[in-house]
XYZ file of C-alpha atoms in Angstrom:
703
model
C 6.346 9.452 -21.713
C 6.312 9.804 -17.916
C 8.695 7.714 -15.840
C 6.161 7.071 -13.076
C 2.955 7.254 -15.098
C 3.797 5.609 -18.380
C 0.521 4.931 -20.125
C 0.163 1.975 -22.429
C -1.981 3.120 -25.317
C -2.977 -0.442 -26.110
C -4.026 -0.916 -22.497
C -6.227 2.149 -22.584
C -7.834 1.035 -25.805
C -8.527 -2.372 -24.309
C -9.965 -0.795 -21.161
C -12.422 1.226 -23.255
C -13.801 -2.006 -24.678
C -14.334 -3.344 -21.185
C -16.463 -0.449 -19.970
C -19.847 -1.467 -18.653
C -22.603 -0.897 -21.212
C -24.839 1.262 -19.017
C -28.527 1.939 -19.291
C -27.778 5.393 -17.919
C -26.023 8.352 -19.520
C -22.240 8.518 -19.549
C -20.913 9.477 -16.127
C -19.633 13.023 -15.603
C -16.261 11.985 -14.231
C -15.102 15.522 -13.564
C -18.135 16.106 -11.355
C -17.597 12.857 -9.421
C -13.969 13.716 -8.687
C -14.182 17.419 -7.969
C -17.182 17.260 -5.632
C -14.999 15.082 -3.392
C -11.950 17.355 -3.328
C -10.867 17.669 0.322
C -10.819 21.057 2.063
C -8.722 22.039 5.090
C -9.458 25.099 7.240
C -7.127 24.653 10.233
C -3.640 23.536 11.162
C -4.862 20.074 12.139
C -2.128 17.423 12.256
C -4.540 14.799 10.904
C -5.489 16.945 7.901
C -2.333 17.049 5.802
C -2.581 16.519 2.034
C -0.254 14.900 -0.496
C 0.942 15.212 -4.064
C 2.940 12.465 -5.729
C 3.579 10.292 -8.753
C 3.350 6.757 -7.377
C 7.035 6.335 -6.575
C 7.617 9.710 -4.912
C 5.331 11.814 -2.727
C 5.335 14.954 -0.627
C 2.823 15.693 2.135
C 2.073 19.275 3.207
C 0.385 21.102 6.052
C -2.225 23.874 5.875
C 0.304 26.316 4.402
C 0.573 24.241 1.218
C 4.168 23.290 2.039
C 6.007 21.505 4.868
C 6.275 24.501 7.157
C 5.646 22.884 10.559
C 6.842 19.248 10.392
C 7.325 18.841 14.149
C 3.712 19.805 14.842
C 2.460 17.197 12.355
C 4.885 14.439 13.388
C 2.316 12.633 15.554
C -0.545 13.150 13.123
C -0.208 12.460 9.402
C 3.450 13.526 9.032
C 4.857 15.757 6.335
C 6.879 13.115 4.524
C 9.032 13.424 1.428
C 9.681 9.838 0.407
C 10.554 7.751 -2.622
C 10.990 4.180 -3.763
C 14.765 4.612 -3.992
C 15.401 6.597 -0.793
C 16.657 4.069 1.772
C 19.329 4.201 4.470
C 21.269 1.639 6.517
C 23.052 2.285 9.800
C 26.622 1.093 10.176
C 27.219 -2.514 11.266
C 30.550 -2.299 13.132
C 30.046 -5.662 14.862
C 29.565 -7.435 11.519
C 26.240 -8.888 12.569
C 25.082 -11.546 10.092
C 21.562 -12.448 9.043
C 22.131 -16.133 9.795
C 22.758 -15.235 13.452
C 19.049 -14.397 13.733
C 17.855 -17.815 12.564
C 16.101 -20.380 14.714
C 15.557 -24.061 13.831
C 11.996 -25.408 13.954
C 10.668 -28.936 13.548
C 7.073 -28.876 12.347
C 6.956 -32.590 11.643
C 7.696 -32.343 7.936
C 10.761 -34.549 8.126
C 13.391 -31.802 8.212
C 14.467 -28.784 10.243
C 13.274 -25.403 9.012
C 15.278 -22.237 9.712
C 13.291 -19.063 10.371
C 14.419 -15.444 10.851
C 13.366 -14.765 14.444
C 13.484 -12.195 17.221
C 15.393 -12.939 20.437
C 14.738 -11.388 23.845
C 17.950 -12.541 25.546
C 20.837 -10.109 25.105
C 23.663 -11.260 22.857
C 24.583 -11.481 19.188
C 21.350 -13.236 18.236
C 19.333 -10.406 19.764
C 21.574 -7.736 18.237
C 21.470 -9.323 14.779
C 17.717 -9.655 14.928
C 17.233 -6.036 15.919
C 19.728 -4.719 13.357
C 18.138 -6.578 10.442
C 14.661 -5.481 11.503
C 15.723 -1.825 11.457
C 17.894 -1.944 8.332
C 17.362 -0.921 5.674
C 14.750 1.763 6.496
C 12.993 4.229 4.242
C 14.484 7.720 4.222
C 12.804 11.082 4.686
C 14.434 13.136 1.931
C 13.900 16.545 3.562
C 11.249 19.191 4.173
C 10.410 22.233 2.056
C 8.425 24.806 4.008
C 7.801 28.512 4.287
C 10.257 30.284 6.555
C 7.678 30.941 9.271
C 8.244 30.310 12.969
C 4.972 30.408 14.908
C 2.128 28.075 13.958
C -0.230 30.044 16.212
C -0.024 33.008 13.831
C -1.422 31.025 10.881
C -5.017 32.196 10.402
C -7.944 31.980 7.959
C -6.711 28.861 6.180
C -8.469 27.771 3.015
C -6.642 24.829 1.499
C -7.910 22.374 -1.098
C -6.600 19.450 -3.087
C -7.685 19.598 -6.717
C -7.559 15.866 -7.519
C -8.576 16.381 -11.149
C -5.314 18.269 -11.776
C -3.119 17.090 -8.905
C -2.506 20.494 -7.333
C -2.818 21.772 -3.752
C -4.048 25.357 -3.300
C -3.607 27.134 0.015
C -4.348 30.651 1.189
C -3.887 31.967 4.730
C -2.764 34.924 6.800
C 0.377 35.030 8.903
C 1.019 38.002 11.143
C -1.447 40.072 9.108
C 0.161 39.196 5.765
C -1.632 37.133 3.175
C -0.037 34.101 1.518
C -1.195 32.114 -1.494
C 0.594 28.843 -2.289
C 0.202 26.269 -5.043
C 2.125 22.971 -5.052
C 2.285 20.171 -7.615
C 4.393 17.070 -8.234
C 5.919 16.218 -11.590
C 4.687 12.957 -13.115
C 8.056 12.605 -14.869
C 10.562 13.122 -12.054
C 10.823 13.185 -8.273
C 10.255 16.931 -8.261
C 7.785 19.329 -6.714
C 7.067 22.795 -8.037
C 5.485 25.636 -6.104
C 4.569 29.260 -6.474
C 4.189 31.492 -3.406
C 2.551 34.919 -3.539
C 2.442 37.190 -0.524
C 2.066 40.785 0.642
C 5.653 40.403 1.936
C 8.710 38.951 0.231
C 8.379 35.206 0.924
C 11.186 32.828 1.761
C 11.343 29.046 1.775
C 13.285 26.867 4.218
C 14.784 23.483 3.298
C 15.757 21.151 6.141
C 17.404 17.733 6.025
C 17.016 15.262 8.915
C 18.987 12.208 9.948
C 16.988 8.942 10.175
C 15.607 7.793 13.514
C 15.533 4.062 12.813
C 12.186 4.126 14.609
C 9.527 1.469 14.181
C 6.748 3.913 13.377
C 7.480 7.626 13.055
C 8.224 10.470 10.664
C 11.856 9.229 10.274
C 13.228 12.652 11.272
C 15.949 13.078 13.875
C 16.479 16.851 13.849
C 19.162 16.769 16.571
C 21.777 14.443 15.058
C 23.507 17.186 13.067
C 26.972 15.645 13.433
C 25.965 12.319 11.852
C 25.359 13.591 8.316
C 26.398 16.363 5.948
C 24.500 18.617 3.551
C 26.670 20.642 1.208
C 26.301 22.864 -1.835
C 28.170 21.111 -4.641
C 27.224 23.394 -7.542
C 25.766 26.877 -8.094
C 24.112 28.315 -11.179
C 22.321 31.579 -11.925
C 18.966 30.253 -10.758
C 19.777 26.887 -9.227
C 21.782 25.127 -6.540
C 22.715 21.453 -6.259
C 22.887 20.028 -2.740
C 24.456 16.750 -1.700
C 23.098 14.989 1.362
C 25.269 12.215 2.807
C 24.145 9.935 5.625
C 26.699 7.211 6.348
C 27.010 5.303 3.053
C 23.836 6.830 1.590
C 24.210 9.793 -0.748
C 21.574 11.615 -2.783
C 21.168 14.990 -4.433
C 18.672 17.828 -4.282
C 18.363 20.389 -7.068
C 16.723 23.662 -6.036
C 15.851 26.125 -8.797
C 13.859 29.358 -8.950
C 12.613 32.121 -11.195
C 13.206 35.819 -10.755
C 15.218 37.589 -8.100
C 16.014 35.207 -5.276
C 18.991 33.618 -3.586
C 19.632 30.432 -1.596
C 21.976 30.499 1.393
C 22.947 28.070 4.125
C 21.580 29.296 7.465
C 22.557 26.433 9.783
C 23.639 22.821 9.627
C 21.259 21.100 7.177
C 19.136 24.264 6.872
C 18.960 26.401 3.706
C 16.748 29.388 2.971
C 15.616 30.558 -0.456
C 14.808 34.272 -0.120
C 12.788 36.110 -2.737
C 13.354 39.807 -3.480
C 9.839 40.117 -4.849
C 6.336 39.312 -3.647
C 6.226 36.148 -5.724
C 8.544 33.157 -5.493
C 8.364 30.369 -8.056
C 10.643 27.414 -7.357
C 11.118 23.670 -7.720
C 12.915 21.022 -5.681
C 14.038 17.791 -7.339
C 15.431 14.721 -5.548
C 17.844 12.404 -7.336
C 19.450 9.163 -6.248
C 22.396 9.738 -8.564
C 23.934 12.692 -10.346
C 25.568 11.699 -13.647
C 28.535 13.591 -15.070
C 26.226 15.230 -17.578
C 22.750 16.120 -16.395
C 20.081 18.669 -17.157
C 18.725 21.013 -14.537
C 15.042 21.671 -15.055
C 14.731 25.277 -13.989
C 11.674 26.199 -11.991
C 8.618 26.376 -14.192
C 5.424 25.962 -12.239
C 3.263 26.359 -15.326
C 4.789 23.469 -17.278
C 4.923 21.205 -14.215
C 1.297 21.914 -13.348
C 0.313 21.308 -16.980
C 2.107 17.952 -16.924
C 0.423 17.111 -13.642
C -3.003 18.037 -14.999
C -2.390 15.977 -18.141
C -1.512 12.918 -16.091
C -4.286 13.201 -13.536
C -6.972 13.966 -16.067
C -5.801 10.942 -18.047
C -5.958 8.843 -14.880
C -9.508 9.912 -14.056
C -10.815 9.698 -17.624
C -9.507 6.150 -18.126
C -10.230 3.123 -15.961
C -13.008 2.844 -13.441
C -15.338 5.393 -11.913
C -18.384 4.970 -9.661
C -21.148 7.563 -9.312
C -23.241 7.365 -6.130
C -25.083 10.665 -6.651
C -28.314 8.956 -7.765
C -28.588 6.917 -4.549
C -31.129 8.273 -2.056
C -29.564 6.583 0.977
C -27.629 9.264 2.897
C -24.686 6.894 3.406
C -23.881 6.889 -0.311
C -22.278 10.335 -0.234
C -19.723 9.255 2.365
C -19.034 6.016 0.513
C -18.357 7.930 -2.707
C -15.994 10.287 -0.843
C -13.988 7.364 0.485
C -13.843 5.693 -2.920
C -12.657 8.748 -4.883
C -10.094 9.803 -2.286
C -8.788 6.232 -2.140
C -8.325 6.234 -5.921
C -6.172 9.343 -5.577
C -4.162 8.199 -2.550
C -3.305 4.801 -4.022
C -2.082 6.355 -7.274
C 0.090 8.752 -5.245
C 1.536 6.219 -2.782
C 1.281 2.701 -4.241
C 2.279 2.848 -7.912
C 6.065 2.742 -7.690
C 8.731 0.202 -8.517
C 8.505 -1.679 -5.210
C 5.547 -2.922 -3.196
C 4.259 -0.137 -0.906
C 4.496 0.013 2.856
C 1.260 0.277 4.851
C 1.745 4.014 5.250
C 2.876 4.458 1.663
C 5.192 7.399 1.004
C 3.686 9.463 3.830
C 5.643 8.277 6.870
C 7.360 5.138 8.159
C 5.682 2.119 9.698
C 7.628 -1.047 10.526
C 10.856 0.864 9.816
C 9.586 1.858 6.379
C 9.632 -1.735 5.175
C 6.829 -3.216 3.106
C 4.891 -6.373 3.899
C 4.205 -8.809 1.111
C 1.048 -10.198 2.720
C -0.403 -6.726 2.138
C 0.424 -6.495 -1.577
C -2.968 -7.926 -2.551
C -4.753 -5.299 -0.483
C -2.725 -2.459 -1.937
C -2.532 -3.527 -5.563
C -5.411 -5.773 -6.687
C -7.652 -2.753 -7.142
C -5.432 -1.296 -9.893
C -6.289 -4.142 -12.264
C -9.974 -4.158 -11.336
C -10.232 -0.386 -11.822
C -8.639 -0.383 -15.275
C -5.108 0.688 -14.302
C -3.287 -2.610 -14.577
C -0.044 -0.903 -15.625
C 0.083 0.532 -12.092
C -0.102 -3.035 -10.746
C 2.491 -4.407 -13.145
C 5.107 -1.868 -12.056
C 5.468 -2.919 -8.377
C 4.722 -6.563 -9.191
C 7.801 -6.573 -11.443
C 9.924 -6.251 -8.278
C 9.224 -9.927 -7.527
C 11.494 -10.869 -10.436
C 14.384 -8.982 -8.864
C 14.169 -10.683 -5.459
C 13.280 -14.196 -6.629
C 16.823 -15.496 -5.892
C 16.504 -14.319 -2.274
C 13.098 -15.978 -1.928
C 14.459 -19.167 -3.481
C 17.211 -19.256 -0.844
C 14.613 -18.920 1.935
C 12.727 -21.960 0.631
C 15.952 -23.923 0.287
C 17.188 -23.238 3.828
C 13.811 -24.399 5.148
C 13.883 -27.595 3.106
C 11.171 -26.683 0.571
C 11.034 -26.584 -3.201
C 10.514 -23.480 -5.268
C 10.200 -19.957 -3.919
C 9.037 -18.836 -0.464
C 8.241 -15.146 -0.536
C 9.416 -13.137 2.437
C 6.996 -11.130 4.563
C 8.572 -7.925 5.911
C 11.263 -6.650 3.582
C 12.912 -3.807 1.648
C 13.974 -3.271 -1.988
C 16.769 -5.856 -1.648
C 14.332 -8.602 -0.628
C 16.156 -9.183 2.668
C 13.938 -10.956 5.203
C 13.301 -9.008 8.405
C 13.375 -11.263 11.502
C 9.989 -11.694 13.162
C 8.332 -14.146 15.530
C 5.106 -13.687 13.589
C 5.891 -12.576 10.047
C 8.386 -15.331 9.287
C 5.659 -17.947 9.785
C 2.949 -16.352 7.654
C 2.092 -18.131 4.418
C -0.811 -16.213 2.913
C 1.563 -13.917 1.021
C 2.685 -16.901 -1.079
C -0.293 -17.055 -3.484
C -0.547 -13.259 -3.890
C 1.836 -13.230 -6.856
C -0.322 -15.845 -8.593
C -3.574 -13.988 -7.899
C -2.211 -10.588 -8.938
C -0.545 -11.894 -12.097
C -3.838 -13.551 -13.002
C -5.629 -10.214 -12.609
C -3.094 -8.698 -15.007
C -3.672 -11.475 -17.510
C -7.455 -11.212 -17.251
C -7.189 -7.481 -17.971
C -4.761 -7.841 -20.898
C -4.001 -11.425 -22.009
C -0.586 -11.537 -23.654
C 2.401 -13.750 -24.243
C 4.496 -10.995 -22.692
C 2.819 -11.508 -19.322
C 3.107 -15.304 -19.589
C 6.830 -14.970 -20.248
C 7.305 -12.418 -17.492
C 5.518 -14.167 -14.635
C 5.090 -17.786 -15.743
C 8.233 -19.201 -14.170
C 7.705 -17.259 -10.914
C 4.191 -18.657 -10.688
C 5.500 -22.173 -11.303
C 8.101 -21.903 -8.559
C 5.649 -20.302 -6.146
C 3.265 -23.213 -6.677
C 6.158 -25.662 -6.231
C 6.735 -24.202 -2.779
C 3.026 -24.328 -1.950
C 2.885 -28.004 -2.912
C 5.979 -28.928 -0.918
C 4.742 -26.963 2.109
C 1.518 -28.991 2.293
C 1.752 -32.213 4.334
C 0.064 -35.450 3.310
C -2.022 -36.948 6.117
C -1.913 -40.639 5.213
C -4.406 -41.679 7.896
C -7.153 -39.473 6.491
C -5.930 -39.407 2.865
C -5.779 -35.633 2.740
C -3.366 -32.703 2.625
C -3.079 -30.329 5.547
C -1.383 -26.972 6.114
C 0.527 -26.759 9.383
C 3.500 -25.074 11.005
C 2.253 -21.624 10.083
C 0.646 -18.520 11.514
C -2.574 -17.703 9.666
C -3.683 -14.287 8.429
C -5.441 -14.095 11.812
C -2.161 -13.545 13.608
C -3.373 -14.436 17.105
C -2.712 -18.158 16.527
C 0.614 -19.916 17.133
C 2.623 -21.718 14.464
C 3.574 -24.668 16.681
C 0.012 -25.876 17.217
C -1.967 -24.464 14.286
C -3.085 -26.479 11.304
C -5.640 -26.011 8.524
C -6.555 -22.324 8.801
C -9.582 -21.816 6.531
C -8.481 -18.847 4.428
C -5.116 -20.409 3.611
C -6.758 -23.700 2.600
C -9.063 -21.895 0.177
C -6.174 -19.813 -1.130
C -4.051 -22.927 -1.789
C -7.057 -24.465 -3.585
C -7.550 -21.420 -5.820
C -3.935 -20.483 -6.545
C -2.719 -23.974 -7.471
C -5.515 -24.213 -10.045
C -4.530 -20.846 -11.490
C -0.912 -22.010 -11.657
C -2.085 -24.997 -13.719
C -3.884 -22.645 -16.106
C -0.698 -20.671 -16.555
C 1.204 -23.848 -17.442
C -1.408 -24.676 -20.076
C -1.278 -21.144 -21.489
C 2.502 -21.518 -21.791
C 2.130 -24.822 -23.638
C 3.334 -26.891 -20.683
C 1.681 -30.039 -19.290
C -0.266 -29.898 -16.060
C 1.548 -31.118 -12.969
C -0.367 -34.170 -11.810
C 0.745 -33.827 -8.202
C -0.739 -30.338 -8.069
C -4.095 -31.712 -9.180
C -3.887 -34.375 -6.474
C -3.188 -31.680 -3.875
C -6.213 -29.642 -4.973
C -8.438 -32.727 -4.926
C -7.303 -33.847 -1.476
C -6.992 -30.547 0.391
C -8.775 -30.612 3.739
C -12.198 -28.972 3.817
C -12.758 -26.057 6.160
C -13.322 -27.324 9.691
C -16.517 -26.418 11.552
C -17.787 -27.044 15.081
C -21.010 -28.733 16.169
C -22.862 -25.403 15.877
C -22.030 -25.193 12.167
C -19.552 -22.367 12.647
C -16.229 -22.403 10.853
C -13.213 -22.586 13.140
C -10.292 -20.169 13.012
C -8.263 -23.300 12.268
C -9.019 -26.996 12.533
C -6.720 -26.998 15.565
C -8.564 -24.066 17.185
C -11.441 -26.101 18.611
C -12.201 -23.395 21.217
C -12.582 -20.684 18.574
C -15.834 -19.295 19.950
C -14.763 -19.436 23.579
C -11.293 -17.868 23.107
C -11.097 -14.101 22.608
C -7.848 -14.525 20.664
C -9.830 -16.331 17.967
C -12.586 -13.718 17.791
C -10.253 -10.719 17.573
C -7.900 -9.394 14.909
C -8.809 -10.449 11.336
C -11.928 -12.560 10.775
C -9.903 -14.298 8.062
C -12.413 -17.131 7.697
C -14.669 -14.734 5.761
C -11.912 -14.252 3.203
C -12.281 -17.909 2.196
C -15.438 -16.838 0.356
C -15.103 -13.199 -0.617
C -11.505 -12.502 -1.480
C -11.618 -15.944 -3.048
C -14.293 -17.455 -5.291
C -16.613 -20.247 -4.257
C -14.931 -23.660 -4.095
C -15.643 -27.200 -2.956
C -13.903 -26.686 0.397
C -16.553 -24.165 1.462
C -20.113 -24.955 2.543
C -22.127 -21.788 1.893
C -24.682 -22.575 4.585
C -21.972 -22.890 7.201
C -20.281 -19.753 5.885
C -23.566 -17.868 6.127
C -24.032 -19.013 9.710
C -20.445 -18.032 10.498
C -20.916 -14.640 8.851
C -23.992 -13.903 10.963
C -22.123 -14.844 14.147
C -19.191 -12.614 13.210
C -21.419 -9.604 12.543
C -23.149 -9.952 15.917
C -20.304 -11.073 18.170
C -16.849 -10.235 16.777
C -14.556 -8.008 18.826
C -14.815 -5.194 16.276
C -12.700 -2.893 18.419
C -9.769 -5.229 17.741
C -9.909 -5.176 13.941
C -7.938 -3.583 11.100
C -8.961 -1.400 8.180
C -9.151 -4.186 5.611
C -11.409 -6.336 7.789
C -14.430 -4.248 6.816
C -13.929 -4.691 3.052
C -13.249 -8.403 3.586
C -16.536 -8.734 5.471
C -18.357 -6.847 2.709
C -16.860 -9.128 0.021
C -18.116 -12.191 1.870
C -21.566 -10.639 2.244
C -21.640 -9.828 -1.470
C -20.819 -13.395 -2.507
C -23.397 -14.696 -0.022
C -26.062 -12.559 -1.715
C -26.585 -10.079 1.136
C -25.981 -6.591 -0.303
C -27.449 -4.753 2.687
C -24.923 -6.457 4.958
C -22.158 -5.585 2.479
C -22.960 -1.867 2.628
C -23.297 -2.000 6.415
C -19.890 -3.663 6.704
C -18.173 -0.991 4.602
C -19.580 1.760 6.814
C -19.426 0.198 10.286
C -18.766 2.992 12.826
C -15.473 1.703 14.231
C -12.212 3.547 14.911
C -10.282 1.442 12.392
C -12.935 2.187 9.765
C -12.383 5.952 10.026
C -11.481 7.884 6.867
C -9.849 11.272 7.440
C -10.455 14.469 5.450
C -7.664 13.370 3.099
C -9.245 9.929 2.671
C -6.576 8.128 4.693
C -7.826 5.138 6.692
C -7.034 5.981 10.335
C -6.306 3.052 12.674
C -4.900 4.344 15.952
C -2.251 6.632 17.455
C 0.479 4.568 15.801
C -1.089 4.007 12.372
C -2.767 7.242 11.346
C -2.504 6.081 7.732
C -3.344 2.562 6.532
C -3.474 2.130 2.770
C -4.508 -1.576 2.787
C -7.870 -0.279 4.028
C -8.141 2.062 1.039
C -7.110 -0.645 -1.400
C -9.500 -3.135 0.141
C -12.332 -0.623 -0.169
C -11.728 -0.191 -3.919
C -11.422 -3.933 -4.551
C -14.661 -4.518 -2.671
C -16.566 -1.807 -4.528
C -15.391 -3.351 -7.816
C -16.850 -6.682 -6.665
C -20.067 -5.029 -5.507
C -20.498 -3.332 -8.898
C -18.996 -5.653 -11.528
C -19.450 -8.911 -9.645
C -17.401 -12.027 -10.336
C -17.131 -14.799 -12.888
C -20.550 -16.368 -13.354
C -22.482 -13.670 -11.492
C -25.730 -12.707 -13.229
C -26.974 -9.979 -10.871
C -26.548 -6.271 -11.615
C -24.610 -4.473 -8.866
C -24.625 -7.618 -6.693
C -23.176 -5.868 -3.640
C -25.745 -3.084 -3.429
C -29.424 -3.171 -2.437
C -31.788 -2.993 -5.428
C -32.934 0.500 -4.506
C -29.344 1.793 -4.721
C -28.942 3.339 -8.186
C -25.156 2.951 -8.360
C -23.709 3.842 -11.753
C -20.253 2.851 -12.889
C -17.871 2.450 -15.802
C -14.582 0.718 -16.450
C -14.551 -1.912 -13.702
C -13.617 -5.564 -14.168
C -15.173 -8.524 -12.335
C -13.212 -10.528 -9.795
C -12.485 -14.253 -10.276
């Protein structure tokens, strides 16, 4: 069974029982997928393509390999990244995490210590900056053709065959024709390629030092003296390289078929030269090299067969949506975005840790991942019949629970407070915004519930039950009882709409609804585990503040934000109020008439040029639950920069974020809601107009 794509036979059997019972013929899944295969015909830095296995990925340019990484560095970079590949710069000054803490008094009867950023020079500033940058995700190295001039690349025809997980490229260089195929193993962090040419081809491997940059390709090609790359073993058709960067060490196994040889050409540069017109090779990346290990010699055929077996299994199981019977011209583009998103999320988001916004393609926020984004990345896996791909990264929460428990304790709260911006260790990155967010807290509860709804089992109750309990304990202790008004409020936080300040904000609407929903789910989990309900949790749910509205019957960005509709800060960024009914089910805190009025105002007046990729799916989810399918479709396809989907399917945001996977994940979650509905929904395809003949299989409803 595959390491990265282990398939649970029982899960697949269960999924087959959950398929929609359609009135139409069974969907031709192969046709849906292959008609949306992306094609590239130029060396465009925004048109790179990826292969990967969920915890490891490689992105290539128009040559089918990583031949011109510098040219693509400011587009969609040619990354080679993994879950395990992380690096930390030296800390000669012994900077400590506690030096970046600041004490806050939010009127809860105790001081709370938050990991913050400091502008004034000194140890606090230095500690803050060091812990933001470290650890950072590592670029493991590029594998490209040994070609020098991008201007000589002509007549490119490159395609990604998503059904089989293989990239095909043909082009001319200096009058010579090249044909390249590249795949990724589903069983190991290994790519395999075959290159055919009218000349004897050669392949160049290069290994960079990290930049420590906030958002870049993580490649410093000039710091040759800061790391070493050495050949540690040679075989007839293979070489083992060791790459050491400070305390980080990993290994690269290069193997080939036929007559070829690998030689070091410069510091951190190696060339594999073929003596024939065909070169078949593989490159495998390993975190460790045991005393006894097996080298998998290059075998493109077996690797491509394994890739095809995985990807065909992925597409044939779980959810699929066919828009080909819809007459509206917009349906074709919507289907393209959906299918490409299914591929990209399986490549980038199905590893052993939560994914970063840019996945395994390039680094954003120093390569760290943000736990408030886990719902956007991962919820779709359960709804689209691939819950095992959700369970894998969600399991990481067990590992870092002690760290999260310490955060709650130092702030004077019970239970577990999940960090926001972090790395595999769970270390909290200092931030003057992220440290005060709270909407990541209920994500574990929501996502675990999606797993349970897909496959109820004692195993899941045992695995996540205690984490859910402790998460809810924190949520209860974080809420403040307002004795004057006999209610609970949420204060001392920055909402999902990050333009508001923690010191003055209370009762943001999305967070109130999320507390209301998640605490009730936590009670259900206690009952499933044979435990009594916690009475104080029920009291909290009963006495949570309702969503605050103004005199015009418009919901406020927070009860404290009385000038919401006069302050551009409150009508920019995320329109999180719509998530209170959309991401979340209907509840007693929400008045649907007021929400409808608020929705209409948002559509007409929001500063849409200041939004993010997941804002469009969130708007569409709210429209769907309000019974306005036309508005839902319009929201998904609004012509805004941050709602752009590149040839590869990546959700483009701006010059900094050319890739934004929360947008892709949000799209899939929303389409599941629009097709399969939610608990209690009686309407077929509730998110699509009646004249849209949308056909689907294998989707689950949302709560």
